[in-house]
């Protein structure tokens, strides 16, 4: 006899069948992959696309490929494709370098755009690289860093006119909390400050609306919900209205107005091209270009609707199946990104033991089991399988096995 949760999962999967894109991805049989918020899955057509770049472009057409295969234009062209996903009109996003580098560049641009202000606000629970890069930039430009929880930022901003910029991650990497981008952006603008949003955990999973909400600057990686592959290059967004005045602190020859004039002095290219640095990692960039095809006929709003249904159902299953489960991700849809995080004192052991049962999530120190939900390739049945694995691990005590008490993995 089918139990109630199994029937519910089947009914939900039937009603969301139109947004199931599982067949576009290569995933091992028997694995429920809940780590697409760390490394997205491999889109099925990407290996052939990469093989074509390697064999027919690099291998056969050699250096001519910079002209004939659009390599030179790729950072901005792929940027426009990412831009469509995060709500940016063409000409405002460029791809290349890591998120950390893009953060450094964007924060320097913000400092130059607000030269008379000396405070920057950020979330104390930001992803570490954001905190490290911000501390470095602050010491270079003379900013004082104030750590303020994002939903208290509006209040802080209203108290004085000394804030140059606000740096916030749209979705908290550990808890999955989705911050109110329109409200924080508006509060910053009311106080004369700029916003720099880190979209690593929202691009491709949550509608962002960069242009609609008049965001100033944004960065994000492409290896999570955009499925660009390990080390895929990051992107930077600079709103049109700031481009002419935003300097590139990492000026390099690819951002020069006339790169092949080989001039001795730097002259920035017009538009977003000025945010290029040096040669982009072309194989990764073109793998990302191919991976983005998955989104060609998909609206982020429909990915979001599917994701909300999945994360809602995962929570229901966990609460029904796991005694005293401590779900830390918000229950309200409008506050939750695309993951369900659970607190457990032996979280590392839980994650490893679940992986042993084919349910791959990840551990975030000190005590979080992070279950990322990349909606295009996951089903409600997968959510139930994951919750059952969690419950079975705890019931059997596998998470306490000696092997899991030593942290031997990096993710
Ligand atoms: C919010 C956030 N910012 C930045 C990064 C990573 O930066 P980078 O691409 O430089 O490794 C991550 C990685 O997980 C992240 O979650």
Coordinates of C-alpha atoms and ligand atoms in Angstrom, one line a residue:
X1 CA 0.0 0.0 0.0
X2 CA 1.3 3.5 -0.8
X3 CA 1.7 5.7 2.2
X4 CA 0.4 9.2 2.4
X5 CA 3.6 11.1 1.8
X6 CA 4.4 9.0 -1.3
X7 CA 1.0 9.7 -2.7
X8 CA 1.4 13.4 -2.0
X9 CA 4.8 13.5 -3.7
X10 CA 3.4 11.8 -6.8
X11 CA 0.5 14.2 -6.9
X12 CA 2.8 17.2 -6.6
X13 CA 5.1 15.9 -9.2
X14 CA 2.2 15.4 -11.6
X15 CA 1.0 18.9 -11.1
X16 CA 4.6 20.3 -11.6
X17 CA 5.4 18.1 -14.6
X18 CA 5.7 21.0 -16.9
X19 CA 8.7 22.4 -15.1
X20 CA 10.6 19.1 -14.7
X21 CA 13.9 19.5 -16.6
X22 CA 15.6 16.4 -15.2
X23 CA 16.1 15.0 -18.7
X24 CA 18.4 17.9 -19.6
X25 CA 21.0 16.8 -16.9
X26 CA 23.4 13.9 -16.5
X27 CA 23.1 12.6 -13.0
X28 CA 24.1 9.2 -11.6
X29 CA 21.3 6.7 -11.1
X30 CA 20.2 6.3 -7.5
X31 CA 21.5 9.7 -6.4
X32 CA 19.4 12.5 -5.0
X33 CA 21.7 15.5 -5.6
X34 CA 21.0 18.2 -3.0
X35 CA 24.3 20.1 -3.5
X36 CA 23.5 22.1 -6.6
X37 CA 23.9 25.2 -4.5
X38 CA 27.6 24.3 -4.2
X39 CA 28.3 22.7 -7.6
X40 CA 25.4 22.5 -10.1
X41 CA 24.8 19.3 -12.0
X42 CA 26.2 18.7 -15.5
X43 CA 23.7 19.6 -18.3
X44 CA 23.5 16.7 -20.7
X45 CA 24.7 18.6 -23.8
X46 CA 27.7 20.3 -22.2
X47 CA 30.3 17.5 -22.8
X48 CA 29.8 17.6 -26.5
X49 CA 29.8 21.4 -26.6
X50 CA 33.1 21.5 -24.7
X51 CA 34.5 18.8 -26.9
X52 CA 33.6 20.9 -29.9
X53 CA 35.4 23.9 -28.4
X54 CA 38.5 21.9 -27.7
X55 CA 38.7 19.9 -30.9
X56 CA 37.2 22.2 -33.6
X57 CA 37.9 25.6 -32.1
X58 CA 41.2 25.3 -30.2
X59 CA 42.4 22.2 -31.9
X60 CA 41.6 23.1 -35.6
X61 CA 41.0 26.8 -35.9
X62 CA 43.6 27.7 -33.3
X63 CA 44.2 31.4 -32.6
X64 CA 41.8 32.5 -35.3
X65 CA 39.1 31.3 -33.0
X66 CA 39.3 34.7 -31.1
X67 CA 37.7 36.2 -34.3
X68 CA 35.8 33.4 -35.9
X69 CA 34.3 31.8 -32.8
X70 CA 33.5 34.9 -30.9
X71 CA 36.0 34.3 -28.1
X72 CA 36.9 38.0 -27.8
X73 CA 33.2 39.0 -27.4
X74 CA 32.3 36.0 -25.1
X75 CA 32.7 37.7 -21.7
X76 CA 30.1 40.3 -22.5
X77 CA 28.0 38.0 -24.7
X78 CA 27.7 35.4 -22.0
X79 CA 27.2 38.3 -19.5
X80 CA 24.1 39.3 -21.4
X81 CA 22.8 35.7 -21.1
X82 CA 23.4 35.7 -17.4
X83 CA 21.8 39.2 -17.3
X84 CA 18.6 37.8 -18.7
X85 CA 18.4 35.4 -15.7
X86 CA 19.1 38.1 -13.1
X87 CA 16.9 40.8 -14.7
X88 CA 19.5 43.0 -16.4
X89 CA 19.1 44.4 -19.8
X90 CA 22.1 43.7 -22.3
X91 CA 25.3 45.6 -21.8
X92 CA 25.5 45.6 -18.0
X93 CA 27.0 42.2 -17.1
X94 CA 30.5 40.8 -17.9
X95 CA 31.8 37.3 -17.1
X96 CA 35.4 36.4 -16.1
X97 CA 37.4 36.0 -12.9
X98 CA 36.1 34.7 -9.6
X99 CA 33.4 36.1 -7.4
X100 CA 36.1 37.3 -5.0
X101 CA 37.8 39.3 -7.7
X102 CA 34.5 40.7 -8.9
X103 CA 33.7 41.7 -5.3
X104 CA 37.0 43.5 -5.0
X105 CA 36.4 45.3 -8.2
X106 CA 32.8 46.2 -7.4
X107 CA 33.5 47.5 -3.9
X108 CA 36.3 49.7 -5.2
X109 CA 33.9 51.0 -7.9
X110 CA 31.4 51.8 -5.1
X111 CA 34.0 53.6 -3.1
X112 CA 35.0 55.7 -6.1
X113 CA 31.3 56.6 -6.8
X114 CA 30.8 57.7 -3.2
X115 CA 34.1 59.4 -2.4
X116 CA 32.9 61.5 0.5
X117 CA 31.5 58.7 2.6
X118 CA 33.4 56.4 4.9
X119 CA 31.2 53.6 6.2
X120 CA 30.2 50.3 4.6
X121 CA 27.5 48.0 6.0
X122 CA 27.5 44.2 5.7
X123 CA 25.9 41.2 7.2
X124 CA 28.0 39.6 10.0
X125 CA 27.0 36.2 8.6
X126 CA 28.2 36.9 5.1
X127 CA 30.1 34.2 3.2
X128 CA 33.7 34.5 4.4
X129 CA 35.1 35.6 1.1
X130 CA 32.8 38.6 1.1
X131 CA 34.0 39.5 4.6
X132 CA 37.7 39.0 3.7
X133 CA 37.5 41.0 0.5
X134 CA 35.5 43.8 2.1
X135 CA 38.0 44.1 5.0
X136 CA 40.8 44.3 2.4
X137 CA 39.0 47.0 0.3
X138 CA 38.0 48.9 3.4
X139 CA 41.6 49.2 4.5
X140 CA 42.6 50.4 1.1
X141 CA 39.9 53.0 0.7
X142 CA 39.5 54.1 4.4
X143 CA 36.1 52.7 5.0
X144 CA 34.9 51.6 8.5
X145 CA 33.0 48.3 8.2
X146 CA 29.8 48.0 10.3
X147 CA 28.3 44.6 10.6
X148 CA 24.5 44.9 10.7
X149 CA 21.9 42.1 10.1
X150 CA 20.3 42.9 6.8
X151 CA 16.7 43.4 8.1
X152 CA 18.1 46.1 10.5
X153 CA 20.0 47.9 7.7
X154 CA 17.2 50.3 6.8
X155 CA 17.1 51.5 10.4
X156 CA 20.9 52.1 10.5
X157 CA 20.8 53.8 7.1
X158 CA 18.2 56.3 8.3
X159 CA 20.4 57.4 11.2
X160 CA 23.1 59.3 9.2
X161 CA 24.4 60.1 5.8
X162 CA 27.9 58.5 6.1
X163 CA 27.2 55.2 4.5
X164 CA 28.9 54.7 1.1
X165 CA 27.7 51.2 0.3
X166 CA 25.9 48.2 1.5
X167 CA 27.1 44.7 0.7
X168 CA 24.6 41.8 1.2
X169 CA 24.2 38.3 -0.1
X170 CA 20.7 37.9 -1.5
X171 CA 20.4 34.4 0.1
X172 CA 22.4 33.4 3.2
X173 CA 24.6 30.5 2.2
X174 CA 24.1 28.7 5.5
X175 CA 20.4 29.2 6.5
X176 CA 18.9 29.9 3.1
X177 CA 17.4 33.2 4.3
X178 CA 16.3 35.3 1.4
X179 CA 16.8 39.0 2.1
X180 CA 14.5 41.7 0.8
X181 CA 16.5 43.1 -2.1
X182 CA 14.0 45.7 -3.2
X183 CA 13.5 47.1 0.3
X184 CA 17.2 47.1 1.3
X185 CA 18.1 48.7 -2.1
X186 CA 15.5 51.4 -1.7
X187 CA 16.6 52.1 1.9
X188 CA 20.2 52.5 0.8
X189 CA 19.2 54.8 -2.0
X190 CA 17.1 57.0 0.3
X191 CA 20.3 57.4 2.4
X192 CA 22.4 58.2 -0.7
X193 CA 24.3 54.9 -0.5
X194 CA 24.9 52.3 -3.1
X195 CA 24.2 48.6 -3.0
X196 CA 26.4 45.7 -4.0
X197 CA 24.5 42.4 -4.0
X198 CA 26.1 39.0 -4.0
X199 CA 23.8 36.7 -6.1
X200 CA 25.7 33.5 -5.7
X201 CA 22.8 31.7 -4.0
X202 CA 20.0 33.3 -5.9
X203 CA 20.9 33.6 -9.6
X204 CA 19.0 30.9 -11.5
X205 CA 16.9 30.0 -8.5
X206 CA 15.1 33.2 -7.4
X207 CA 14.0 36.1 -9.5
X208 CA 16.4 39.0 -8.8
X209 CA 15.2 42.0 -10.9
X210 CA 18.5 44.0 -10.9
X211 CA 17.2 46.7 -13.3
X212 CA 13.7 46.7 -11.9
X213 CA 14.9 47.4 -8.4
X214 CA 17.6 49.8 -9.5
X215 CA 20.5 47.9 -8.1
X216 CA 23.8 49.6 -8.5
X217 CA 26.4 46.8 -8.6
X218 CA 26.2 43.0 -8.2
X219 CA 28.4 39.9 -8.5
X220 CA 27.8 36.2 -8.5
X221 CA 29.3 32.9 -9.3
X222 CA 28.0 30.6 -12.1
X223 CA 28.9 27.2 -10.8
X224 CA 25.9 26.8 -8.5
X225 CA 22.3 27.1 -9.9
X226 CA 23.7 28.2 -13.3
X227 CA 25.5 24.9 -13.7
X228 CA 28.6 26.3 -15.3
X229 CA 30.9 23.7 -13.8
X230 CA 33.7 23.7 -11.3
X231 CA 35.6 27.0 -11.3
X232 CA 33.3 28.5 -13.9
X233 CA 33.9 32.3 -14.1
X234 CA 31.9 34.8 -12.1
X235 CA 30.1 37.9 -13.3
X236 CA 29.9 41.5 -12.4
X237 CA 26.9 43.8 -13.0
X238 CA 27.3 47.6 -13.2
X239 CA 24.0 49.5 -13.9
X240 CA 24.2 51.6 -17.1
X241 CA 23.9 54.8 -15.1
X242 CA 27.2 54.2 -13.2
X243 CA 29.3 52.8 -16.0
X244 CA 30.9 56.0 -17.3
X245 CA 32.0 57.0 -13.7
X246 CA 32.8 53.5 -12.3
X247 CA 36.6 52.9 -12.4
X248 CA 38.0 49.4 -12.8
X249 CA 40.6 49.0 -10.0
X250 CA 41.9 45.9 -11.8
X251 CA 42.5 47.6 -15.1
X252 CA 43.9 45.1 -17.6
X253 CA 44.3 45.0 -21.3
X254 CA 41.0 43.3 -22.1
X255 CA 39.2 46.3 -20.5
X256 CA 41.1 48.8 -22.6
X257 CA 39.3 50.9 -25.2
X258 CA 41.6 49.6 -27.9
X259 CA 43.3 46.5 -26.7
X260 CA 45.2 45.8 -29.8
X261 CA 46.5 49.3 -30.2
X262 CA 48.9 48.2 -27.4
X263 CA 48.9 51.7 -25.9
X264 CA 51.2 52.5 -23.0
X265 CA 48.4 54.2 -21.0
X266 CA 45.2 52.7 -19.9
X267 CA 42.0 54.1 -21.5
X268 CA 38.8 52.3 -20.3
X269 CA 36.5 50.8 -22.9
X270 CA 33.1 52.3 -23.0
X271 CA 30.3 50.4 -21.3
X272 CA 30.6 47.2 -19.3
X273 CA 33.6 46.1 -21.3
X274 CA 35.7 48.3 -19.0
X275 CA 35.2 45.8 -16.2
X276 CA 37.1 43.1 -18.1
X277 CA 40.6 42.4 -16.7
X278 CA 42.8 39.9 -18.5
X279 CA 42.2 36.9 -20.7
X280 CA 39.1 35.0 -19.5
X281 CA 39.3 31.2 -18.8
X282 CA 37.8 30.4 -22.3
X283 CA 37.1 26.7 -21.8
X284 CA 35.2 27.4 -18.6
X285 CA 33.5 30.4 -20.1
X286 CA 32.3 28.5 -23.1
X287 CA 31.2 25.5 -21.0
X288 CA 29.1 28.0 -19.1
X289 CA 27.8 29.5 -22.3
X290 CA 26.6 26.0 -23.3
X291 CA 25.2 25.3 -19.8
X292 CA 23.0 28.4 -20.0
X293 CA 21.1 26.9 -22.8
X294 CA 19.1 25.0 -20.1
X295 CA 17.5 28.4 -19.3
X296 CA 16.7 29.4 -22.9
X297 CA 13.0 28.4 -22.7
X298 CA 12.7 28.6 -19.0
X299 CA 11.6 31.6 -16.9
X300 CA 13.2 32.0 -13.5
X301 CA 9.7 32.6 -12.1
X302 CA 8.7 29.1 -13.0
X303 CA 11.9 27.7 -11.5
X304 CA 11.1 29.6 -8.4
X305 CA 7.5 28.3 -8.2
X306 CA 8.9 24.7 -8.5
X307 CA 11.6 25.4 -6.0
X308 CA 9.1 26.7 -3.4
X309 CA 6.9 23.7 -3.8
X310 CA 9.9 21.4 -3.4
X311 CA 11.4 23.1 -0.3
X312 CA 8.0 23.4 1.3
X313 CA 7.4 19.7 0.8
X314 CA 10.9 18.8 2.0
X315 CA 10.2 20.6 5.2
X316 CA 6.8 18.8 5.6
X317 CA 8.5 15.5 5.1
X318 CA 11.3 16.3 7.6
X319 CA 8.9 17.5 10.2
X320 CA 6.8 14.3 9.8
X321 CA 9.6 11.8 9.7
X322 CA 12.3 13.2 11.9
X323 CA 11.6 13.6 15.6
X324 CA 12.5 17.1 17.0
X325 CA 14.0 18.2 13.6
X326 CA 15.4 21.7 13.8
X327 CA 14.9 23.3 10.4
X328 CA 16.7 26.7 10.3
X329 CA 15.5 27.8 6.9
X330 CA 12.6 30.2 7.0
X331 CA 9.2 28.6 6.6
X332 CA 7.7 31.7 4.9
X333 CA 8.1 31.4 1.2
X334 CA 9.1 35.0 0.7
X335 CA 12.0 34.6 3.1
X336 CA 13.4 31.3 1.8
X337 CA 15.9 30.8 -1.0
X338 CA 16.3 27.5 -2.6
X339 CA 17.6 25.3 0.2
X340 CA 16.5 23.7 3.4
X341 CA 19.1 23.8 6.2
X342 CA 18.7 21.7 9.3
X343 CA 20.7 22.1 12.5
X344 CA 22.1 19.0 14.2
X345 CA 24.9 18.6 16.7
X346 CA 26.4 15.8 14.6
X347 CA 25.7 17.5 11.3
X348 CA 28.9 16.3 9.6
X349 CA 28.2 12.7 10.4
X350 CA 24.6 13.1 9.2
X351 CA 25.8 14.5 5.9
X352 CA 28.3 11.8 5.3
X353 CA 26.0 9.0 6.3
X354 CA 23.2 10.4 4.0
X355 CA 25.7 10.5 1.2
X356 CA 26.4 6.8 1.9
X357 CA 22.7 6.3 1.2
X358 CA 22.8 8.2 -2.1
X359 CA 21.5 11.6 -0.8
X360 CA 24.2 14.2 -1.4
X361 CA 23.9 17.4 0.7
X362 CA 26.7 19.3 2.5
X363 CA 27.9 20.3 5.9
X364 CA 28.4 23.9 6.9
X365 CA 30.2 24.6 10.2
X366 CA 29.4 24.4 13.0
X367 CA 26.2 22.3 12.9
X368 CA 24.3 22.7 9.6
X369 CA 23.1 20.0 7.2
X370 CA 22.5 21.9 4.0
X371 CA 20.1 20.5 1.5
X372 CA 20.2 22.6 -1.7
X373 CA 17.3 22.3 -4.0
X374 CA 18.1 23.0 -7.7
X375 CA 14.5 22.8 -8.9
X376 CA 15.0 22.0 -12.6
X377 CA 16.4 18.5 -11.9
X378 CA 14.7 17.5 -8.6
X379 CA 11.3 16.1 -7.8
X380 CA 9.0 15.9 -4.8
X381 CA 9.7 12.2 -4.7
X382 CA 13.4 13.1 -4.3
X383 CA 12.5 15.4 -1.3
X384 CA 10.7 12.4 0.3
X385 CA 13.7 10.1 -0.4
X386 CA 16.0 12.7 1.3
X387 CA 13.8 13.1 4.4
X388 CA 13.6 9.3 4.7
X389 CA 17.4 9.0 4.5
X390 CA 17.8 11.7 7.1
X391 CA 15.3 9.9 9.4
X392 CA 16.9 6.5 8.8
X393 CA 20.4 7.7 9.5
X394 CA 19.3 9.2 12.8
X395 CA 17.3 6.1 13.7
X396 CA 20.2 3.8 13.0
X397 CA 22.8 6.0 14.6
X398 CA 25.0 5.7 11.5
X399 CA 25.9 9.4 11.8
X400 CA 27.8 8.5 15.0
X401 CA 30.0 5.9 13.4
X402 CA 33.6 6.5 14.2
X403 CA 34.4 7.1 10.5
X404 CA 32.3 10.3 10.5
X405 CA 33.8 11.8 13.6
X406 CA 36.9 12.8 11.7
X407 CA 36.3 15.5 9.2
X408 CA 38.1 14.2 6.2
X409 CA 36.4 16.0 3.3
X410 CA 36.6 19.6 2.2
X411 CA 33.0 20.3 1.2
Ligands
LIG1 C1 27.8 34.0 -1.1 C2 29.0 33.5 -1.8 N1 29.9 34.4 -2.2 C3 31.1 34.0 -2.8 C4 31.4 32.7 -3.0 C5 32.6 32.2 -3.6 O1 33.4 33.1 -4.2 P1 34.5 32.6 -5.3 O2 33.7 32.3 -6.6 O3 35.5 33.6 -5.4 O4 35.1 31.3 -4.8 C6 30.5 31.7 -2.5 C7 30.8 30.3 -2.7 O5 30.1 29.4 -2.2 C8 29.3 32.2 -1.9 O6 28.4 31.3 -1.4

